[in-house]
Coordinates of C-alpha atoms in Angstrom, one line a residue:
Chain A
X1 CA -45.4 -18.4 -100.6
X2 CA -43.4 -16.2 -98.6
X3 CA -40.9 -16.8 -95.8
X4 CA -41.3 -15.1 -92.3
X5 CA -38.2 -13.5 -92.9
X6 CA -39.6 -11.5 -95.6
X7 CA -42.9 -10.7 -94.6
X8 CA -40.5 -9.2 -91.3
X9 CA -38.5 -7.2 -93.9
X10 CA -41.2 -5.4 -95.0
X11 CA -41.5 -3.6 -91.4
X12 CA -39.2 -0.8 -91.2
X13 CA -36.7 -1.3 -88.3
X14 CA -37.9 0.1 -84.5
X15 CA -36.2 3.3 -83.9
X16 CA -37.9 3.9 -80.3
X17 CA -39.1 7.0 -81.6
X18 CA -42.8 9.0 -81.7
X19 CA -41.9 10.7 -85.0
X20 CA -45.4 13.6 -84.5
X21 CA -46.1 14.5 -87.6
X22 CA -49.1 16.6 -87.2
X23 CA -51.5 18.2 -84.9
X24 CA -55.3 17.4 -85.4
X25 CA -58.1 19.0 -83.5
X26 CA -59.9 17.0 -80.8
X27 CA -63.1 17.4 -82.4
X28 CA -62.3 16.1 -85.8
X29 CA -60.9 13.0 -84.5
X30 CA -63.2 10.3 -85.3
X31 CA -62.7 7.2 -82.4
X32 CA -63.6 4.6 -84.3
X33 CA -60.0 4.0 -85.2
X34 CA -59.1 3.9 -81.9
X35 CA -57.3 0.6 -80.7
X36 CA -55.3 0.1 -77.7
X37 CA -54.4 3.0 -75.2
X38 CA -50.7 3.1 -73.4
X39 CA -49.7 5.7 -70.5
X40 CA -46.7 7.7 -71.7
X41 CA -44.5 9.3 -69.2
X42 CA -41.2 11.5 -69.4
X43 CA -38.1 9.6 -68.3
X44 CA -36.2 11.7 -66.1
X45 CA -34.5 14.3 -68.4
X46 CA -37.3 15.2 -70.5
X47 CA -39.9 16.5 -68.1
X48 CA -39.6 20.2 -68.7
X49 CA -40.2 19.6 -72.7
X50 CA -42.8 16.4 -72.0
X51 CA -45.0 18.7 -69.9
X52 CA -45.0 22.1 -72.7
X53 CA -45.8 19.8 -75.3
X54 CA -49.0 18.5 -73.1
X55 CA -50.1 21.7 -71.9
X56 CA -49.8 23.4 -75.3
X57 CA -51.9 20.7 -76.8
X58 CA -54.3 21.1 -74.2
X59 CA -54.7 24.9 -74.4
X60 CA -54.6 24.1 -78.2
X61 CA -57.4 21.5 -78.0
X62 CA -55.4 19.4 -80.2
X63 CA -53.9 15.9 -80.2
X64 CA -50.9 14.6 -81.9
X65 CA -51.1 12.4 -84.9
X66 CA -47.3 9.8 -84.6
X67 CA -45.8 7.0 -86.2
X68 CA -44.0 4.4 -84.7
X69 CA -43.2 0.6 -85.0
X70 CA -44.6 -1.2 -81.8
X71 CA -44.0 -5.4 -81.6
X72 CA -42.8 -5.5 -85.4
X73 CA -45.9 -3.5 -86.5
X74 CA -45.8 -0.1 -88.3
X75 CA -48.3 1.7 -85.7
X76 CA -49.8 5.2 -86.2
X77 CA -50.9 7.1 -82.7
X78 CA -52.6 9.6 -81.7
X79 CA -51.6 11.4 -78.7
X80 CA -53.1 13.5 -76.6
X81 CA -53.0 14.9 -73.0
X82 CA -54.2 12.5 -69.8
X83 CA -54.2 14.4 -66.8
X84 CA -51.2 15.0 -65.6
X85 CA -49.3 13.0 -68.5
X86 CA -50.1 12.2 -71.7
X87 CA -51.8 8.8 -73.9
X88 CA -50.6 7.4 -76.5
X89 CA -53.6 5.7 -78.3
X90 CA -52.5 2.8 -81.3
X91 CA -55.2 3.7 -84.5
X92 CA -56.3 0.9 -86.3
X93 CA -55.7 1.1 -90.4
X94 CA -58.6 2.4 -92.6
X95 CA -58.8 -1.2 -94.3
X96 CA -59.4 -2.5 -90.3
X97 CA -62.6 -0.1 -90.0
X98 CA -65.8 -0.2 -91.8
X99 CA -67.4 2.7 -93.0
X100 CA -69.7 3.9 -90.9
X101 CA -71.5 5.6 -93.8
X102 CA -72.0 2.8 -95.5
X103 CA -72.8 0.6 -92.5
X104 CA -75.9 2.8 -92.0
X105 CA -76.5 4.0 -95.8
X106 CA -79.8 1.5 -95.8
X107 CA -81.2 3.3 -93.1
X108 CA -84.5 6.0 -94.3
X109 CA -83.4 9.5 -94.0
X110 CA -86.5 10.1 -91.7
X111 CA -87.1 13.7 -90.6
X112 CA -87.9 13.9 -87.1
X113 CA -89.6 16.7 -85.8
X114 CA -91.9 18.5 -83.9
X115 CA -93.9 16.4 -80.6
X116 CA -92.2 13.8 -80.8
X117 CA -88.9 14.9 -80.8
X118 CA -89.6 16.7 -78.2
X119 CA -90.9 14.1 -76.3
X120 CA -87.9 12.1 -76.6
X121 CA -85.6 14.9 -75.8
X122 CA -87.8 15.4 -72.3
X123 CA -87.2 11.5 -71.9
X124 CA -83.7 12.5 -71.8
X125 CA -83.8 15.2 -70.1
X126 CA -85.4 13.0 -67.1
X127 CA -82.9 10.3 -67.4
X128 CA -79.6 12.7 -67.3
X129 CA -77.1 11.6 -64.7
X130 CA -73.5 11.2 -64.3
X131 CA -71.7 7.9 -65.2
X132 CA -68.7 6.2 -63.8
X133 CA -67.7 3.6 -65.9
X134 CA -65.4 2.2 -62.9
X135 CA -68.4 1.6 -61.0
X136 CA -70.0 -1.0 -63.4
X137 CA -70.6 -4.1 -62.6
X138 CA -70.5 -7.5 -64.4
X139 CA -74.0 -9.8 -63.4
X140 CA -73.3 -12.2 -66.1
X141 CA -71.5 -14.8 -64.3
X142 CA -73.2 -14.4 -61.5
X143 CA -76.2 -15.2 -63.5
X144 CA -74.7 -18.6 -64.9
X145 CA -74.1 -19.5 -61.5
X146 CA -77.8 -19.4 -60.7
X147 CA -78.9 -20.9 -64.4
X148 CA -76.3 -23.9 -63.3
X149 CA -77.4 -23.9 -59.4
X150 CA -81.0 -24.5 -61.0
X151 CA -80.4 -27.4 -63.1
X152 CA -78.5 -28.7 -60.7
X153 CA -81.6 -28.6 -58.1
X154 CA -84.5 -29.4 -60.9
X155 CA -85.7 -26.2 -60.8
X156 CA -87.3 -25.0 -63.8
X157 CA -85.3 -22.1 -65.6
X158 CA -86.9 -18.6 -65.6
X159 CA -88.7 -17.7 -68.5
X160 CA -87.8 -14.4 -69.9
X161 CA -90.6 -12.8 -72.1
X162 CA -89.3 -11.7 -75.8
X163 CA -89.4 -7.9 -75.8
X164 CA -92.2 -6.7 -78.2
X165 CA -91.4 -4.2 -80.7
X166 CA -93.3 -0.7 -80.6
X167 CA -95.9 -0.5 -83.7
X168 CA -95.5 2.6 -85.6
X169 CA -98.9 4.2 -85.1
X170 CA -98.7 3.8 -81.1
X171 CA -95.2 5.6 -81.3
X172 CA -96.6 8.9 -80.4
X173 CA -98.4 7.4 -77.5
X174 CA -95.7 5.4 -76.0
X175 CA -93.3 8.9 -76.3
X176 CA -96.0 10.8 -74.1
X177 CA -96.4 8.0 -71.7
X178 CA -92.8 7.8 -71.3
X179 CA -92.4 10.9 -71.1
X180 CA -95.8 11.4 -68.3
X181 CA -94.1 9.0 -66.3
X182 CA -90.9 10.5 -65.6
X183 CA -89.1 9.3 -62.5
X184 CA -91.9 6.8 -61.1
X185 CA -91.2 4.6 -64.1
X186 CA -90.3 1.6 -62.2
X187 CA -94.0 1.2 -60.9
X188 CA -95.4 -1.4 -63.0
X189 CA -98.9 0.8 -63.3
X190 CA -100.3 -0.8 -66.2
X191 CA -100.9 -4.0 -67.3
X192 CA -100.5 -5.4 -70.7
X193 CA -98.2 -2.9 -72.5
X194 CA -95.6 -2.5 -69.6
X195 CA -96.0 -6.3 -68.7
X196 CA -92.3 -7.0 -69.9
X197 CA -90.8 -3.9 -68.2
X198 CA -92.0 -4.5 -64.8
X199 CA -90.3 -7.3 -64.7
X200 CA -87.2 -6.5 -66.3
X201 CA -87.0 -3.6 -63.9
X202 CA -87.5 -6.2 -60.7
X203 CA -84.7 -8.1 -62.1
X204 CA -82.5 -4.9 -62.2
X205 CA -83.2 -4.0 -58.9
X206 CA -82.9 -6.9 -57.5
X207 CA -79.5 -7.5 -59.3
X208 CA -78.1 -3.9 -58.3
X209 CA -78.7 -4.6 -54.4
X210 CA -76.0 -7.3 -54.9
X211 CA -72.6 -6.3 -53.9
X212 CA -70.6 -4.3 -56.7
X213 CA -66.9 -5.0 -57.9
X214 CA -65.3 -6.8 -55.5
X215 CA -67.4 -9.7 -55.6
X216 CA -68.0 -9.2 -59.5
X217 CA -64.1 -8.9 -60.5
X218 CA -62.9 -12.4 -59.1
X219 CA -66.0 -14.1 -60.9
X220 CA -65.9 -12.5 -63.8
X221 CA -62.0 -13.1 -64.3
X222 CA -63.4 -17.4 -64.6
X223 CA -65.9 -16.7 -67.2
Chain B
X1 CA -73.3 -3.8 -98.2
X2 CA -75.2 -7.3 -97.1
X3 CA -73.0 -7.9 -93.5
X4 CA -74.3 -11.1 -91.5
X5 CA -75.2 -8.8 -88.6
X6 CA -73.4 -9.8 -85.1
X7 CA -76.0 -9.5 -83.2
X8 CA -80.0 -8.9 -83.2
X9 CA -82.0 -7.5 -80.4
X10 CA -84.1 -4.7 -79.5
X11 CA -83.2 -0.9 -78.5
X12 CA -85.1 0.6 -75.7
X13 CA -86.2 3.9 -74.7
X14 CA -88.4 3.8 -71.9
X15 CA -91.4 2.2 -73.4
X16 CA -90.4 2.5 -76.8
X17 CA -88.7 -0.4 -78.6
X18 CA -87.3 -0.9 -81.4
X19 CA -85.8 -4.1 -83.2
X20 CA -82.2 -3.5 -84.3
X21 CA -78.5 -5.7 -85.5
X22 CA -75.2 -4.5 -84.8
X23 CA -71.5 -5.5 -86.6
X24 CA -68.4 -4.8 -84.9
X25 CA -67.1 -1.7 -87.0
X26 CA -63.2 -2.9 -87.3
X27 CA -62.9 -5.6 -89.6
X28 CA -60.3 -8.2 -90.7
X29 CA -61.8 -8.2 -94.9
X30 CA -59.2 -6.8 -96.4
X31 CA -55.8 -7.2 -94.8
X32 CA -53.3 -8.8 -96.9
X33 CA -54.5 -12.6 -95.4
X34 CA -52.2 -15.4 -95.3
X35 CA -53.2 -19.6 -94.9
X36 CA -51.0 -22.0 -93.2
X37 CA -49.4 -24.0 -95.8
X38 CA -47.9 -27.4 -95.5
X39 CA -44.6 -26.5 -96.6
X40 CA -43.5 -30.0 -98.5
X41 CA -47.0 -30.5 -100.2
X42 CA -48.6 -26.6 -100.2
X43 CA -51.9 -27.5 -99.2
X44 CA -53.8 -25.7 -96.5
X45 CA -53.9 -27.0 -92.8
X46 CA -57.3 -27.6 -91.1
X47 CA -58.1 -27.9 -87.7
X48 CA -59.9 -31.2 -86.4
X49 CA -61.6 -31.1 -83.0
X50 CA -62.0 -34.7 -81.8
X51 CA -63.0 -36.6 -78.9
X52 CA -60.6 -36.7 -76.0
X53 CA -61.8 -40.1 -74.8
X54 CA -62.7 -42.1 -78.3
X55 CA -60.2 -40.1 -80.3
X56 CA -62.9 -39.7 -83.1
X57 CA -63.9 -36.3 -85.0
X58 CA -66.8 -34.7 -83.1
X59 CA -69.8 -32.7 -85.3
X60 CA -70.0 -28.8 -84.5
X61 CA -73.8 -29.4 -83.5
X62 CA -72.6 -32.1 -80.7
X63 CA -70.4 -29.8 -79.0
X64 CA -72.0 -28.6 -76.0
X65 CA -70.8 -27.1 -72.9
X66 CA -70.6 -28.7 -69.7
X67 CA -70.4 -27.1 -65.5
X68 CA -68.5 -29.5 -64.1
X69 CA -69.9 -30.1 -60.8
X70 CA -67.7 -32.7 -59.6
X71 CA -65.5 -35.6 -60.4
X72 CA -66.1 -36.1 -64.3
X73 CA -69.7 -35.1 -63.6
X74 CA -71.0 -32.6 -65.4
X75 CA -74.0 -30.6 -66.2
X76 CA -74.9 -29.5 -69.9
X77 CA -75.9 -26.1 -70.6
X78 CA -77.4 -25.4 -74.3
X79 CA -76.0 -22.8 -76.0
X80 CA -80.1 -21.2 -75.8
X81 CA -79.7 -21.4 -72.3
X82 CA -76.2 -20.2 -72.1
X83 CA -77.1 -16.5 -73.8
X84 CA -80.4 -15.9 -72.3
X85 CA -79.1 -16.6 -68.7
X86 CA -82.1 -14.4 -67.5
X87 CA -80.3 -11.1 -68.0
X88 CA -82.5 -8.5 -69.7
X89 CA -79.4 -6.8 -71.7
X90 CA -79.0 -9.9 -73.6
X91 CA -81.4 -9.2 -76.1
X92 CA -82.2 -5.3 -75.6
X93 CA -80.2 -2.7 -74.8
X94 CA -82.4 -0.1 -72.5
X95 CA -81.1 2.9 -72.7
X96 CA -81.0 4.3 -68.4
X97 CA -79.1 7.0 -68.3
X98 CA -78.3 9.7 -70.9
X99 CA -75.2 12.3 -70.1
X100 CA -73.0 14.8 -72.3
X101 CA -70.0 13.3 -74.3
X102 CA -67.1 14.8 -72.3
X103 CA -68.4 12.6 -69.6
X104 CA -67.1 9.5 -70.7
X105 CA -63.7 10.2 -71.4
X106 CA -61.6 8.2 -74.8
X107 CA -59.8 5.8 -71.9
X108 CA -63.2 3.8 -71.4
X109 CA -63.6 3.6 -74.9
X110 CA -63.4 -0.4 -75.8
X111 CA -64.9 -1.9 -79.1
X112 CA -67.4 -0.2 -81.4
X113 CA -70.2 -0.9 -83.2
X114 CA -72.6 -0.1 -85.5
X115 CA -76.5 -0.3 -84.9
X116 CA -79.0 0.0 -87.3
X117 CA -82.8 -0.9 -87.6
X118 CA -83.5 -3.9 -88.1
X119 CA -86.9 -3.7 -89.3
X120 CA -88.9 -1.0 -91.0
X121 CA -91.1 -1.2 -88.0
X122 CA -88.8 0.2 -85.9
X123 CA -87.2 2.7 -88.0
X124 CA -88.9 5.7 -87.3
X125 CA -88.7 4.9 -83.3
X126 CA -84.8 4.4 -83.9
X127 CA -84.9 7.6 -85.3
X128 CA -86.3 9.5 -82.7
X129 CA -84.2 8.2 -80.5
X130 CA -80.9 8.9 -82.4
X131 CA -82.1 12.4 -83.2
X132 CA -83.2 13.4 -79.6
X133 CA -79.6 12.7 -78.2
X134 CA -78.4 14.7 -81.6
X135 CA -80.3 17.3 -80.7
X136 CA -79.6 17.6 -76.9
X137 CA -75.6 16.5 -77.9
X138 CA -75.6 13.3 -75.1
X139 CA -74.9 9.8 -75.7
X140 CA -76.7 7.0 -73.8
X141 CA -75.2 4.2 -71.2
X142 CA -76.8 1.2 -71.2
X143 CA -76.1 -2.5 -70.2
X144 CA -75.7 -5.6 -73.2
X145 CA -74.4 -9.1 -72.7
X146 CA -71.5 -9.9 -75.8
X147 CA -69.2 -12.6 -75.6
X148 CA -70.8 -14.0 -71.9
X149 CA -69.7 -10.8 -69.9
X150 CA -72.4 -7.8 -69.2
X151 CA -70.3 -4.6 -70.5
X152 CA -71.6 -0.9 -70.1
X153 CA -72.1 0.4 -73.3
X154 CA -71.9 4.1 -74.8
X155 CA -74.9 4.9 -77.7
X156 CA -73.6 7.9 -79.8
X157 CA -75.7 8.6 -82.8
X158 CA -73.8 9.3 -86.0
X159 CA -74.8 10.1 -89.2
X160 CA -77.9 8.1 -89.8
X161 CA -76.9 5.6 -86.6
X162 CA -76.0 5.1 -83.6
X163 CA -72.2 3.6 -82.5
X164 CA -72.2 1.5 -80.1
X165 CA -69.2 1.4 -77.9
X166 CA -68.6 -1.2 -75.5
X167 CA -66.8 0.4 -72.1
X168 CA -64.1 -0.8 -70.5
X169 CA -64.3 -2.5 -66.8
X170 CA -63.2 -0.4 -64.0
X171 CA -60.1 -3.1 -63.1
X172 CA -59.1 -2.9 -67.0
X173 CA -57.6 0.5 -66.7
X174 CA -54.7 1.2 -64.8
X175 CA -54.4 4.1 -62.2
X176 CA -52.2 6.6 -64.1
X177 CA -50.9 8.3 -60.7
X178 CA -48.5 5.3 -60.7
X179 CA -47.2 6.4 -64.2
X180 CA -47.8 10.0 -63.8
X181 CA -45.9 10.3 -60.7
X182 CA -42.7 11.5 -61.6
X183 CA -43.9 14.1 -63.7
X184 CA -45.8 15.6 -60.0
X185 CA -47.3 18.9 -60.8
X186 CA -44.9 20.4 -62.6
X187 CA -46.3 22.9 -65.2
X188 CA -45.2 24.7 -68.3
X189 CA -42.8 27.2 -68.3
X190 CA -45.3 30.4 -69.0
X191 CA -42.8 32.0 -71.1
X192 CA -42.2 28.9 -73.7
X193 CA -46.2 28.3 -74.0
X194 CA -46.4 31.0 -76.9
X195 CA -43.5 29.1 -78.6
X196 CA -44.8 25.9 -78.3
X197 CA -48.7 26.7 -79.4
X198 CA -47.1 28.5 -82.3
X199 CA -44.8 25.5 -83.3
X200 CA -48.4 23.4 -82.7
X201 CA -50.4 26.1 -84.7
X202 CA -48.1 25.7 -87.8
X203 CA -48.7 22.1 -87.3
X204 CA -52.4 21.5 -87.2
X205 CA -54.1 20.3 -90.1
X206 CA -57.3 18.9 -90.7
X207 CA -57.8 14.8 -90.0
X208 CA -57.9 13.0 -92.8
X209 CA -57.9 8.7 -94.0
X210 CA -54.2 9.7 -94.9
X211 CA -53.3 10.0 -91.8
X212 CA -54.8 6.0 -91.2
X213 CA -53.6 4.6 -94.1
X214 CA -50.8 1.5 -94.3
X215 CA -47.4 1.6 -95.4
X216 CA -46.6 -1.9 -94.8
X217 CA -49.7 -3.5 -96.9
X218 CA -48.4 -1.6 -99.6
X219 CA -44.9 -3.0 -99.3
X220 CA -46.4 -6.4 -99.1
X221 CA -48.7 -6.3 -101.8
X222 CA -45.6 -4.9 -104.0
X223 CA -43.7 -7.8 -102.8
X224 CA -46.1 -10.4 -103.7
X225 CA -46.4 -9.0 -107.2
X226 CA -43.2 -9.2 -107.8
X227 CA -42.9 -12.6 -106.6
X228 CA -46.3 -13.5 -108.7
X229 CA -44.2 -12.1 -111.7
X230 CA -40.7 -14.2 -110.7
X231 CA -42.9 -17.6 -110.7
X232 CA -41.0 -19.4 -113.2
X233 CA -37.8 -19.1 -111.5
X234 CA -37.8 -20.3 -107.3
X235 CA -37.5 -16.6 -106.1
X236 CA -34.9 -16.1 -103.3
X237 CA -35.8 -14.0 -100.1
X238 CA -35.0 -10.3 -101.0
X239 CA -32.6 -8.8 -98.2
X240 CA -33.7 -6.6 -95.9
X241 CA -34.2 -3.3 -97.4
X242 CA -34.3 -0.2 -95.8
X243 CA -37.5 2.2 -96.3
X244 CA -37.0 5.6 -97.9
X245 CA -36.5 8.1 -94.7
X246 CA -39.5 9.8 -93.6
X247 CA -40.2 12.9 -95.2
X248 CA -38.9 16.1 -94.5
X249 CA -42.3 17.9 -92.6
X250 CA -41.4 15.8 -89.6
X251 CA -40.2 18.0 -86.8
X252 CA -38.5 16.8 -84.2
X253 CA -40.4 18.8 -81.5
X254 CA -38.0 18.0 -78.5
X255 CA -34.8 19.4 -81.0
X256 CA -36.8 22.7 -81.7
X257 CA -37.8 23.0 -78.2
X258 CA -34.6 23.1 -76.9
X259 CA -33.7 25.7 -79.7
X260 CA -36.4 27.9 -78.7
X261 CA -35.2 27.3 -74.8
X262 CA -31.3 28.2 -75.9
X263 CA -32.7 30.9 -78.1
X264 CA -34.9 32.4 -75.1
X265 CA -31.4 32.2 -72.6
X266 CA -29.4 33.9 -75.1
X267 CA -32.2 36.9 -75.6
X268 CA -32.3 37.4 -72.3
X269 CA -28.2 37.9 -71.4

């Protein structure tokens, strides 16, 4: 057994300092570490050094690799340049993070080539956009609300139809159909195949009308 | 590695679908895990969910959840009900929009996960899929139900996968003006940026697990075997020892800053 006391001795004392003890560059950084993110500002006498140190890692393209204690913990961060400040980012331990390697080693080493990779690639291409995470919005509760609302009333719940799985040998032929359809996609032309996806894309529509994050924030916040 | 997947559904391209599973990529395995003992007797302590009304033990399968509509009057959801809701992104993630990396900056980056086929049906689809975004260097955003909340989510392929990050919700990050403000829009001193990219230089090296890797569990696991050893004799709470100082490739970057400043003044006179 062992006391809290000495499970708290083991923690180095908090010094309230970022010891940096290496630069890494931003591209060899791999996120999946990554735990929570803090904003770190200059207090008032150290804005002239805060401010070279985040400008020369940006010009660098590097971020800062820091140990610290945070709430009793022995944290490592990595820090890098936000704007006009700087973010300190708390790295989870390699013990706390599966191998992605060996999350995916039973997957076939399939070479992809040729149509249909280009194909998929032209899929893409048509479905490039900007994205605002800030913009999303939550329909999950909102959702509830009507399963609840229709139980309450004796309505009978709407049946959603379980996706079907493409079959190998039609892959080719669902890539060029994709791919023929381009931006009219959310005409439900066919009939069996698509039969699923027109209404899934109804739903969406319908859903995205509905006003965004002010009305989803307070609801959400209950579930 | 045989992992209960986390979750099973479908991954959608337009009108290709695939089956696929996903597991959260942090795990708790093998942190140094602690029970709660009862101290006097040292068995374990279990939790007992019971009835608030009848005070007897309640069966997982019983529990249900219940709206409550008004006074003690409820309405029971099944947990069936509960996750299919009638939201699409509950059991597939279609993929809507595709856009380059950069575009999604680390901030928004919440919890990730791993996605793999599920079954050999759907491998070569998956694969398509993971290798066009390779190939044109974008990740997808799509929409998937975990936990009872709809989350945006980021597809990155990797390796012989995808990661699946979940993003966070607009009102989860805080405006950084309000913490930014003092530093207004100040900007390097021109003349100490070739001094400090030099010191930076000297200090770049490559990542690597080192740099993730656990003092403390050490510690702790060299504490309990030396209290496994001292079992015979009631072992007595070691005092709190200091660790060995940090070694001596730390530099203290605001200290040889302000060198470099000084040394820059007195150059000049």
């Amino acid at each position: 057994m062992l006391e809290p006391e000495e499970v708290a001795a083991a923690v180095p004392e908090s010094d309230k300092t970022l010891k940096i003890e290496a630069f890494v560059p931003c591209s060899q950084i791999d996120t999946t570490y990554f735990d929570k993110p803090y904003y770190l500002a200059p207090e008032k006498m150290g804005t002239e050094a805060f401010v070279l140190l985040r400008d020369g890692m940006a010009q660098e393209k590097v971020a800062a690799i820091a140990r610290t204690v945070l709430f009793r913990r022995m944290r490592t961060v990595l820090i890098r340049p936000h704007g006009k400040g700087l973010i300190a980012s708390t790295l989870n331990f390699d013990y706390e993070v599966r191998s992605s390697e060996q999350a995916f080693e039973d997957i076939p080493d399939l070479k992809i080539e040729g149509e249909m990779l280009e194909l998929a690639e032209h899929i893409i291409g048509t479905k490039e956009g900007g994205f605002d995470p800030s913009t999303f919005d939550d329909r999950y509760e909102a959702a509830v609300a009507e399963l609840v609302k229709a139980k309450i009333e004796g309505r009978a719940l709407p049946k959603k139809k379980a996706p079907v799985a493409s079959k190998p040998s039609d892959l080719l032929q669902a890539l060029r159909e994709s791919a023929g359809l381009g931006a009219g996609e959310g005409k439900p032309k066919r009939a069996a195949a698509n039969a699923n996806r027109g209404t899934a894309r109804q739903k969406a529509t319908k859903s995205a009308q509905k006003p965004k994050r002010s009305a989803a924030a307070p609801t959400r916040r209950a579930g | 590695m045989a992992v209960r997947p986390y979750w099973k559904g479908y991954l959608k391209l337009s009108l290709v679908t695939c089956p696929v599973q996903m597991m959260p990529a942090t795990s708790e395995n093998e942190k140094v895990r602690f029970h709660t003992l009862n101290r006097e007797t040292r068995n374990r302590i279990v939790s007992h969910y019971v009835d608030a009304v009848t005070g007897k033990d309640v069966a997982e399968d019983d529990e249900v959840k219940g709206y409550e509509r008004g006074e003690n009057e409820y309405v029971i959801l099944e947990d069936e009900e509960l996750e299919n809701a009638a939201l699409e992104s509950t059991k597939t993630i279609d993929i809507s929009t595709f856009t380059s990396r950069g575009n999604v900056e680390w901030i928004w980056l919440d919890t990730p996960y791993y996605l793999s086929p599920n079954d050999p049906v759907g491998e070569e689809a998956f694969s398509v899929i993971r290798d066009a975004m390779e190939s044109r260097n974008m990740v997808g955003i799509s929409r998937l139900v975990i936990s009872r909340r709809e989350r945006a989510v980021m597809l990155e392929p990797r390796g012989k996968g995808i990661v699946v990050w979940t993003l966070r919700y607009g009102d989860e990050v805080r405006d950084e003006d309000l913490y930014f403000e003092r530093i207004g829009d100040e900007k390097a001193d021109t003349e100490m940026m070739p001094l400090i990219r030099e010191l930076i230089k000297r200090q770049t090296s490559a990542w690597s697990p080192k740099m993730v890797a656990d003092p403390v569990q050490a510690r702790l696991l060299d504490i309990i075997a030396a209290k496994k050893k001292a079992l015979k004799k009631p072992a007595r709470p070691k005092g709190r020892t200091t660790p060995p100082p940090q070694s001596s490739n730390v530099i203290n970057i605001m200290d040889a800053l302000k060198k470099s400043v000084e040394a820059e003044k007195r150059a000049k006179r």
